[in-house]
Amino acid sequence: MAEQLKMTGIKKIFPGVVALDDVDFRLLPGEIHALMGENGAGKSTLIKVLTGVYDIDGGEIELAGERVRFTGPLQAQQAGISTVYQEVNLCPNLSVAENIFIGREPRKFGRIQWSETRKRAQASLARLDLDIDVTAQLDSYSLAIQQMVAIARATDVGTTKVLILDEPTSSLDASEVEQLFTIMRRLKADGVAILFVSHFLDQVYEIADRMTVLRNGRLIGEYRTDELPQMQLVSKMIGKELEALEQIEEHAKDTTAVERGTPIVEARELGRDGAIAPFSLTIHAGEVVGLAGLLGSGRTELARLLFGADRPDRGELLIDGKPHTVKAPRDAMAEGIAFSSENRRTEGIIGELTVRENMILAMQAARGWTRPIPRRKQDELVEQYIKALQIRPADPERLVRDLSGGNQQKVLLARWLITEPRLLIIDEPTRGIDVGAKAEIQRLVAQLADGGMAVLFVSAELEEVLRLSHKIEVLRDRRLVEELENGADVDADRIMQTIASGATT
Amino acid sequence: MTSMLRHRLFWPAAVLVVLLASNLVFSNNFFTITLQDGHLYGSLIDILRRSAPLVLVALGMTLVIATGGIDLSVGSVMAISGALACLLIGDLSNPDAVGPVLLVVGAAIALCLVFGLWNGFLVAVLGIQPIIATLILMVAGRGVAQLITDGQILNVHSAPYRVIGAGYFLAVPVSFLIAAAAVGLTVALTRRTALGLLLESVGGSPTASRLAGIRSRRITIMVYVFAAAFAGVAGLIYSSDVSSADSNAAGNLIELNAILAVVLGGTALTGGRFSIAGSVLGAVIITTLDITAVSVGVPVETTLLFKAVVVIILCLAQSATFRAKVFGRFGTKRAEVPA
Ligand SMILES: Nc1ncnc2c1ncn2[C@@H]1O[C@H](COP(=O)(O)OP(=O)(O)OP(=O)(O)O)[C@@H](O)[C@H]1O
Ligand SMILES: [Mg+2]
């Protein structure tokens, strides 16, 4: 079959990094093709080179047999390539409908037909099984919904010949992923060539026909999914055998009960209108508390209240058994609470600062501007965490925005670990992180809890929550519906059941 | 070589060198510095002396812009500080006594601090957009200055006051020394402490900064106070140099020159990373431009045009896209789509 898209000998050099070195890639019509590789392997760069976000330093691109070279994403889109980039890049202050149709609004006599726009936006979201107010501003919705909107925008174009999805499922729950896959299969049947990037191996094996593996900017090979077992895939990605990963599996479910004295944090009927119904919750030292629930169930909202990122409007928060008003993140930080947001691009990293500066930021903020952290201390801390979290490139003076998505996530995590908190609230800490590093981070969380740190662990991935938590709080419709002690009798089915039935305590 | 070309300050420095060199063609003693009556004289000294107010204003503007703000009121604050100083000196029984003049200077700067607080309050506490918030004082401030001077030009005769803008210390112009001290102070304040980092963080992403526990409100207020204080000092230099307070001429359009200096120096108007050295360089370039226009004999009516042309050239030289188009590829990035 003739390739829909063919890239040969692609080369891309950034100052100090060869991001892509002589990479070949091809995409057939009517296939779903996974692009695999560790954090920083060059997946997103390949996509950006293809769609004209970056110039190419060498190599050729053919689209349906014709040589092309795009000067920007818009041009690529006009040529039939629809792309969802790794970081949602829509306009947060426009409405959902405007975001879906920006640049191609339905017009009549040159005037935008707003009611038509809204209707069609509603319809394209309905295909993803999403029923939201399309006139509301985009940033009033959670990251997962924003991701769905970006997907709706990309899949709505009728003329698409190539669809590119760079980690579209990173903050989605199982059911949204299923909706997305349904759409992908339909488009595939229509002959669209789909490029899919994900660090979730299960998803890749479920949906992809073939895959291309990159490592360190080099092409490792192209394989049929049914001919390459998972274990082999992983060793191709990381370039060595997989002992480290297996160890983690052994560690699994070592969630023996912790001693519970006075809780570090206790919420009593704490709530905020429109965000989360009043809930009660305790978190003890050395305890990992997992939050489980579907998209929009209020996981993030709950976490934000404990950190003072949003203000509660009812209820009480006790820290070490004493009532406390946490009005702002600073107050929570003063009590040793840390919060790493799920939305790393707008609420996490500061792109134009360096890796070092991003990492020490929270610690520096806590000390105040008059007491700078001595440079030697900074370098020590930063080096320690670059090593511990395997951040690549291991260059503290590189700008964070030039790091790959997964590595940015690690920098954000390091920022909070450096503050040595008593309670670490992490919202989707493994979002966009590759299999190896994910295992590493999970191990780190378990280890920190062993060392006495309390962790509130929020993740859309149920397996991860189950593996790490001592106690699981199940949320549904912005309400805490059940608390489960993790044990042999608790599994994903049990939790899904609770979510489905909406049991109340 | 390429690393030098890439350096942020390469192009501004190059433009400055070219400007200075072109002066040499028209007046061959341009670089001569002589010592007369214990004062250094020469065109270069003149540039340093005349740059002082703009350098001061540009320093404050740099910090404000780093937080993602802008301060349009600096020119008016200059006028107010000069006006108050001249009014108070006029009331002194002995305007040649040093002590009282120092008190007057202190009072003028204190008033400017209050105006800085006002700007900071509007922006940080009330959340008004900086351009609007400072526009209020930009317009109202001239009015305040005119009120102080009663709509007149106030002339003063005070030897100590005149030292600020026109005096010499150890043969060096005092205004230059003041500006140099301000630069030193700003560098120490931002780079020796963590203030610079926190400023860049707030400018880079206010939301992320808040979640990292930074007191962005306090920091924002601080930079506006800073900008106003420096503008106040600039106003004193200006009014002392001409021994009068002219509420309309003092600091007229200086906010635009200061913004230009900051941008020429490589600090983006969107906030974040800032360069103090760049802004100082930018301010010196702008002053040199004014002086060059006169010395090469650009007719008065085309001075502004001449200035604009040089600025355009510099901006083009700094633009990676433009350089790539003209000289081949220096930059690699094209469209801005985040990682
Ligand atoms: N604008 C840039 N400037 C400099 N280096 C960059 C830039 N963008 C990417 N890189 C580097 O190129 C390499 C590949 O990055 P890329 O974003 O393609 O990784 P990725 O495979 O998408 O990783 P992830 O799974 O973490 O998203 C990394 O080493 C990264 O640091
Ligand atoms: Mg990526």
PDB file of C-alpha atoms and ligand atoms in Angstrom, chain A residues 43-44 86 166-167 404-405, ligand 2:
ATOM      1  CA  LYS A  43       8.386  11.901  19.732  1.00  0.00           C
ATOM      2  CA  SER A  44       6.930  15.353  20.114  1.00  0.00           C
ATOM      3  CA  GLN A  86       1.014  17.199  23.855  1.00  0.00           C
ATOM      4  CA  ASP A 166       0.425  13.354  21.070  1.00  0.00           C
ATOM      5  CA  GLU A 167      -0.436  11.831  24.461  1.00  0.00           C
ATOM      6  CA  SER A 404      10.304  17.114  26.911  1.00  0.00           C
ATOM      7  CA  GLY A 405       6.896  16.924  28.577  1.00  0.00           C
TER       8      GLY A 405
HETATM    9 MG    MG C   2       6.379  14.615  24.098  1.00  0.00          MG
END
